[in-house]
């Protein structure tokens, strides 16, 4: 029995609120149950120096948490003078995943930065961030099309993410904090709408896991992501 | 005529949403028109090292802005490796103002940290932050009373803040970004519910100003703050 | 009775020594009683990158204290790896105040940096710094005129600063450390020679203060600054 | 055909030289073909502050590359003032993997730090690091046993790592730089000697990959790791 | 012919002003011609953590330059976020030299920090700093004796420093900036009052130098330092 | 009697292994007894910004130690966020010494960076680094000649370094850690093949030393360096 009473394959209620803040080209509040992340996509008509003159664009991401998004207050990274290893790892993952959805040559010498800021955390902040970031990115690209900054849509596919894991011996989908903090295995899966894998990261927190367990988790992830992509699509059409 | 169509003494619509996020002892979303700030108050049952054994508590504050809270994206302070001068100045002001409302000896050897994170900026982020922070602080103290961490309420008064300025020759109250960015003079005033001054910071951006103009601005601030303190009170009673 | 035996409106003995060090275009040792600050103005024939090509110049300031300028030794900011919030706040104030005296378009694409380094502190280091910086800036501009770097004098006015406060219930002018450390209210006022306000920053350290008290302090500041501007003038003419 | 002429399942020649440097409790030079990493394990008879009094030990890791371990010189991280995101990500992975082999309660309040420093890079530095680190850790634990710092061996299993990927459409094992830099998919697998998964991290660099491709890669990894564990064992017995 | 008209062995006019600032236990303005350094010695009744309980004291030093002590303005180290290599090298040299004059066990668990801040530079700032620091240290120790913090004087000797070099083929003593910037060889010598060497650092800036040239420079240094030690002594007796 | 049983003038067994790692233009493993340093020379076809357009090249150096090169583990400088004073001092010395061997104008607008990374330390790491760096630099210049990046060889001479000191009252050459940690005096000498001095740095760790002792040490250094230059030469010819 999961602490939330959900079935093993059941994802939390997911809501995606577009146009959440006023200034960004794409701005989304994504909620996976009690996990809430603001994702904004910002367009810049130039690229980082190392890409200048190469005829392609760039998509990058940054991740942060408000100090009291969690049960006890964490030190503000701006005050401690650097982003921690976990933060860097997550923002690298978000950026890599988003780039898998974009044809950077079609984007041209322009850059899109997606900021994912967690305002409330209850497990799965990185998968919620990726899911929301994809919608914010889509909106920003739409704005670029309307402004004439793009002649052709650079999106090759759409992506979404979900966490899966083994909790008390059973594979489950979309772990919340209560599950995540005591799961034997925790795995984040990012897939595209064709059901192919963009990234998979699985860690044995307690017990090492078998290939069969991996397969069971992957199967749950596939179904969960398909459902999440439908929710993304519905939000974009609303 | 003000860009927003408001009268010279009219503050923007102000809303205060309590219990905005789940984990903090006090959590408020404060909105001054399109300026939106999340203020959370976190309680810690110890004090910084330099205060240990002195029989008093501490109230401090930190301030931040999401990178795309503004018209164009600002660099994330956690990524640039330090908080800028403006950020430090604002968070020192918030903390100092809040401490003017608290009897630190009654608080005992406990610390309250108020985080003010701007998610959307349209002028007046520091005065909105102080106003929201006061409510979050009040809620956190209430939680401490209920948990038995305090025998007596350490609040001596309540405070609120508003900006005033001279826009196109006329003193006005609660400047939005359109006014703020072209005002001749910009002044932030923090007062308590007794109508006394906690802090006043006035800067001539364009023309130097006279004592008479200072008085006119101060008078607007007094009325504005009285109104804002009523809004705080109503929020706390709801 | 003030610890120094001064009357409520009496400023400390103020001396301004020009050409204090050899290399800077403007170099001043300013003394407000036992507070001693070296102010040097350095001219650069270019502007920061963000101002390039805008046809205007820039005036900026930096502030520091020798580690043992104070009663007990403070950690050297260069060794701790960053300037503290107080330092940043003060140098932003100095720079803003000086810019209020200069027509940046007449200055052209040139920059003047004023360094204020406190070698001995006894209260009022920021107001002494501003007062001395104004003289160093004036000397540097004179050098630029003589070198042909300026066709027209960009100075619009002259400014000076003084602190006022409420000490044991009485408004007093130019607080020394003994007063400053126990004052109920501390206010820094910067005015130009026309008697108009450039900046006002008042903080209730202990008790909140009334509009009447603000007025009384402002009146003391006005007289004090008029006297200090005379001392600046005399130094410049010697 | 692989650039190196190896078959799809063939790992590079792997050598493990123990006692490579003189001072560390465990010191290994591990070579996966032209990738060479010095792994040293250092024992400390205390734990980090956050673990004090909890009756358990800690195993951690740090990773670095000499500036010219690679084709062109990289900036020295000590000079740039911080470890990059890739470095932090790798050292977190190494540490997590090693902890999966150790019973931290049996270790008691002692800490082992494994430093992995790449002196020459040709792809697969993180898997070579983990493989060498496991041997250095084993040697350090042996020293602790001999010195009487441990009553019981805290090793629960042994682990090793290998990279797999899809190169020109074919799944291959233990990619060198020539393959790694143009592979469609890159996956790092860490397993224990029981053939169970400790960590799996797969990234689609070019094309997204299917579950079937994931299985094919995982199967290659299993065989490769079994072989590598034999090489570790032989080194430990020599 | 030296630019200053001095003879080869002639040091610049040297003045040592004691009690230069008010708060430090020792405070000296030392001038070697146009090089001017404020040296303050601060006493702390404790030692750094790594020395606690070892029954000995510590003497350390820090060095800095005001940004416009030199011909053109240097970036403030506090603003750039770190002390440069030259600064660290100099302050390590000053501290090491001073410790050669002190019996740290007699000092007991107390620390003296000497700050050397250059307010005007014209060559030889490190040798002027060491010379002035020795006097400030002596005054601070005298204060400690008077306060009863020391039962016995921990000074074993007194030290002073001078630079020597080869300028246009001729060995000269106490180089000023005009000489220093074009000398073939630059050597700093620190000796005690017994004429023995504490530290010698010689660098060939242009041509490598012979043992004979080294001897000639060392001989000049010996005479110069003897003269400087007399000046220190006279200052301490005044 | 020296701990190692060597005679007073005897250097440790010195080996120089060229082409130690694969990618660098020059790569050397230098061993002075148990002190082992990897020295790599990297060529860049441009110069630092401050040298652009001046028609000359640059030679620089960086120094590091693996955390467990020493008896107990040192904190990794990349993790602590800055290079320590000792590190900066050593790398400045290495770079200065190498530049004394190179005609920077003949080098043209190109830069060579020599990295010296200590993998095992037993005293004398800076002199071993300089000695190995000279060979790596020579190899890199040879590669530049072969690639046509240089028309003429910019080497003016060759340099080497050795430490000398006074151990238990006797001058000795090439101190190992056992001697170094208890020597009264420690001196590093860098000379060229003509037997002239490039740099000399002598420090009295315990007792101050006389001119006669300096001469005795210098004489030992001269012989030691002559021998080391022969070893360098033999390595370059092999």
Short mmCIF file of C-alpha atoms in Angstrom, two decimals, chain C residues 8-211:
data_model
loop_
_atom_site.label_atom_id
_atom_site.label_comp_id
_atom_site.label_asym_id
_atom_site.label_seq_id
_atom_site.Cartn_x
_atom_site.Cartn_y
_atom_site.Cartn_z
CA UNK C 8 23.54 69.53 19.84
CA UNK C 9 24.14 71.31 16.55
CA UNK C 10 27.92 71.35 16.66
CA UNK C 11 29.87 69.29 14.11
CA UNK C 12 33.28 67.90 14.99
CA UNK C 13 36.44 69.72 13.86
CA UNK C 14 36.64 68.95 10.13
CA UNK C 15 39.84 69.15 8.14
CA UNK C 16 40.37 68.42 4.47
CA UNK C 17 43.94 67.85 3.26
CA UNK C 18 44.26 67.89 -0.53
CA UNK C 19 47.06 66.22 -2.53
CA UNK C 20 47.42 63.68 0.28
CA UNK C 21 48.92 60.93 -1.90
CA UNK C 22 50.96 61.42 -5.03
CA UNK C 23 49.50 59.43 -7.92
CA UNK C 24 45.74 60.04 -7.99
CA UNK C 25 44.19 62.89 -9.99
CA UNK C 26 42.36 63.83 -6.79
CA UNK C 27 43.57 62.78 -3.34
CA UNK C 28 42.13 63.98 -0.06
CA UNK C 29 42.50 63.07 3.60
CA UNK C 30 39.24 64.03 5.27
CA UNK C 31 38.92 64.12 9.05
CA UNK C 32 35.67 64.45 10.99
CA UNK C 33 37.15 64.48 14.49
CA UNK C 34 38.84 61.11 14.93
CA UNK C 35 37.29 59.63 11.80
CA UNK C 36 39.90 59.71 9.02
CA UNK C 37 39.33 58.67 5.41
CA UNK C 38 41.60 58.74 2.37
CA UNK C 39 39.58 59.62 -0.73
CA UNK C 40 41.25 59.32 -4.13
CA UNK C 41 39.68 60.04 -7.49
CA UNK C 42 41.08 58.13 -10.47
CA UNK C 43 40.38 59.07 -14.08
CA UNK C 44 40.07 56.53 -16.85
CA UNK C 45 39.58 57.51 -20.50
CA UNK C 46 36.95 54.85 -21.14
CA UNK C 47 33.65 53.66 -19.70
CA UNK C 48 32.37 50.27 -18.53
CA UNK C 49 31.21 48.01 -21.35
CA UNK C 50 27.50 48.52 -20.73
CA UNK C 51 27.94 52.29 -21.33
CA UNK C 52 30.08 52.09 -24.48
CA UNK C 53 28.82 54.20 -27.34
CA UNK C 54 26.12 55.96 -25.33
CA UNK C 55 27.93 59.29 -25.32
CA UNK C 56 28.07 59.68 -21.57
CA UNK C 57 30.52 59.10 -18.74
CA UNK C 58 30.33 57.41 -15.37
CA UNK C 59 31.24 58.18 -11.77
CA UNK C 60 31.56 55.30 -9.35
CA UNK C 61 32.95 54.70 -5.87
CA UNK C 62 34.44 51.99 -3.72
CA UNK C 63 34.66 51.92 0.05
CA UNK C 64 36.88 50.00 2.41
CA UNK C 65 38.21 50.04 5.96
CA UNK C 66 41.65 49.04 7.05
CA UNK C 67 41.19 46.00 9.30
CA UNK C 68 42.23 47.88 12.44
CA UNK C 69 40.50 51.18 11.73
CA UNK C 70 38.08 50.11 14.46
CA UNK C 71 38.27 49.22 18.17
CA UNK C 72 38.79 45.55 17.49
CA UNK C 73 40.21 44.12 14.28
CA UNK C 74 37.77 43.23 11.51
CA UNK C 75 38.52 40.53 9.00
CA UNK C 76 40.08 41.91 5.80
CA UNK C 77 37.43 41.74 3.07
CA UNK C 78 40.01 40.78 0.43
CA UNK C 79 40.89 37.75 2.56
CA UNK C 80 37.31 36.72 3.25
CA UNK C 81 36.67 36.76 -0.50
CA UNK C 82 33.89 39.28 -0.68
CA UNK C 83 32.76 42.74 0.29
CA UNK C 84 30.13 42.66 3.03
CA UNK C 85 26.62 44.01 2.69
CA UNK C 86 27.46 47.13 4.72
CA UNK C 87 30.41 47.93 2.44
CA UNK C 88 28.39 47.48 -0.74
CA UNK C 89 25.58 49.61 0.66
CA UNK C 90 27.95 52.43 1.56
CA UNK C 91 29.82 52.47 -1.73
CA UNK C 92 26.57 52.47 -3.66
CA UNK C 93 25.46 55.47 -1.59
CA UNK C 94 28.70 57.37 -2.17
CA UNK C 95 28.59 56.77 -5.91
CA UNK C 96 24.92 57.72 -6.25
CA UNK C 97 25.51 60.92 -4.30
CA UNK C 98 28.49 61.97 -6.39
CA UNK C 99 26.62 61.31 -9.63
CA UNK C 100 23.97 63.78 -8.43
CA UNK C 101 26.65 66.47 -8.73
CA UNK C 102 27.89 65.61 -12.21
CA UNK C 103 26.46 66.04 -15.69
CA UNK C 104 27.45 62.67 -17.15
CA UNK C 105 26.93 63.78 -20.73
CA UNK C 106 29.35 66.66 -20.33
CA UNK C 107 31.82 64.16 -18.83
CA UNK C 108 31.75 62.23 -22.11
CA UNK C 109 32.97 58.63 -22.40
CA UNK C 110 35.28 58.84 -19.41
CA UNK C 111 35.07 57.33 -15.95
CA UNK C 112 36.04 58.61 -12.52
CA UNK C 113 36.38 56.10 -9.67
CA UNK C 114 36.53 57.47 -6.15
CA UNK C 115 38.06 55.17 -3.53
CA UNK C 116 37.21 55.94 0.09
CA UNK C 117 39.42 54.04 2.51
CA UNK C 118 38.87 54.54 6.22
CA UNK C 119 42.13 54.48 8.14
CA UNK C 120 40.59 55.39 11.50
CA UNK C 121 36.91 55.11 12.44
CA UNK C 122 35.00 57.04 15.10
CA UNK C 123 31.48 57.15 13.65
CA UNK C 124 30.20 58.86 10.51
CA UNK C 125 32.58 57.17 8.07
CA UNK C 126 30.08 57.31 5.24
CA UNK C 127 29.30 61.00 5.60
CA UNK C 128 33.00 61.85 5.93
CA UNK C 129 33.67 59.73 2.84
CA UNK C 130 31.07 61.54 0.75
CA UNK C 131 32.33 64.91 1.91
CA UNK C 132 35.95 64.10 1.11
CA UNK C 133 35.07 62.30 -2.13
CA UNK C 134 33.38 65.44 -3.44
CA UNK C 135 36.63 67.39 -3.01
CA UNK C 136 38.74 64.66 -4.60
CA UNK C 137 36.30 64.52 -7.51
CA UNK C 138 36.51 68.28 -7.95
CA UNK C 139 40.31 68.10 -8.06
CA UNK C 140 40.24 65.26 -10.58
CA UNK C 141 37.91 67.21 -12.82
CA UNK C 142 40.25 70.18 -12.57
CA UNK C 143 43.13 67.96 -13.73
CA UNK C 144 41.01 66.71 -16.63
CA UNK C 145 40.25 70.31 -17.63
CA UNK C 146 43.94 71.15 -17.54
CA UNK C 147 44.86 68.09 -19.59
CA UNK C 148 42.21 68.95 -22.17
CA UNK C 149 40.15 65.84 -21.44
CA UNK C 150 37.12 68.07 -20.83
CA UNK C 151 35.94 71.12 -22.71
CA UNK C 152 33.41 72.13 -20.12
CA UNK C 153 33.19 71.56 -16.39
CA UNK C 154 30.65 68.77 -15.76
CA UNK C 155 30.00 69.73 -12.14
CA UNK C 156 26.41 70.87 -11.67
CA UNK C 157 26.67 71.52 -7.96
CA UNK C 158 28.63 70.40 -4.94
CA UNK C 159 27.42 68.00 -2.26
CA UNK C 160 28.23 67.17 1.33
CA UNK C 161 26.88 64.85 3.98
CA UNK C 162 26.36 64.67 7.68
CA UNK C 163 24.79 62.25 10.12
CA UNK C 164 22.13 63.32 12.55
CA UNK C 165 20.34 61.31 15.20
CA UNK C 166 18.45 61.22 18.42
CA UNK C 167 20.73 60.66 21.36
CA UNK C 168 19.20 60.32 24.79
CA UNK C 169 16.04 61.97 23.50
CA UNK C 170 17.72 64.96 21.91
CA UNK C 171 18.38 65.53 18.18
CA UNK C 172 22.12 65.99 17.60
CA UNK C 173 24.37 66.58 14.61
CA UNK C 174 27.45 64.61 13.43
CA UNK C 175 27.42 61.65 15.84
CA UNK C 176 30.70 60.15 16.94
CA UNK C 177 31.06 56.45 17.79
CA UNK C 178 30.11 56.90 21.44
CA UNK C 179 26.81 58.47 20.41
CA UNK C 180 26.22 56.38 17.31
CA UNK C 181 26.45 53.08 19.15
CA UNK C 182 23.69 54.01 21.58
CA UNK C 183 21.52 56.42 19.55
CA UNK C 184 17.80 55.70 19.22
CA UNK C 185 17.77 56.95 15.65
CA UNK C 186 20.51 57.40 13.09
CA UNK C 187 20.03 59.36 9.88
CA UNK C 188 22.41 60.24 7.08
CA UNK C 189 21.62 63.24 4.96
CA UNK C 190 23.28 64.29 1.73
CA UNK C 191 22.47 67.73 0.35
CA UNK C 192 23.75 69.99 -2.38
CA UNK C 193 24.90 73.58 -1.94
CA UNK C 194 21.40 74.79 -2.83
CA UNK C 195 20.19 73.10 0.38
CA UNK C 196 18.17 70.48 -1.45
CA UNK C 197 18.16 66.83 -0.51
CA UNK C 198 20.11 64.29 -2.57
CA UNK C 199 19.58 61.36 -0.26
CA UNK C 200 18.12 60.76 3.18
CA UNK C 201 18.39 57.49 5.08
CA UNK C 202 16.95 57.31 8.55
CA UNK C 203 16.72 54.23 10.73
CA UNK C 204 15.09 53.73 14.09
CA UNK C 205 17.68 51.75 16.00
CA UNK C 206 15.69 51.70 19.19
CA UNK C 207 12.42 53.66 19.23
CA UNK C 208 10.43 54.54 16.12
CA UNK C 209 10.48 58.27 15.48
CA UNK C 210 7.85 60.84 14.64
CA UNK C 211 7.58 63.25 11.73
#
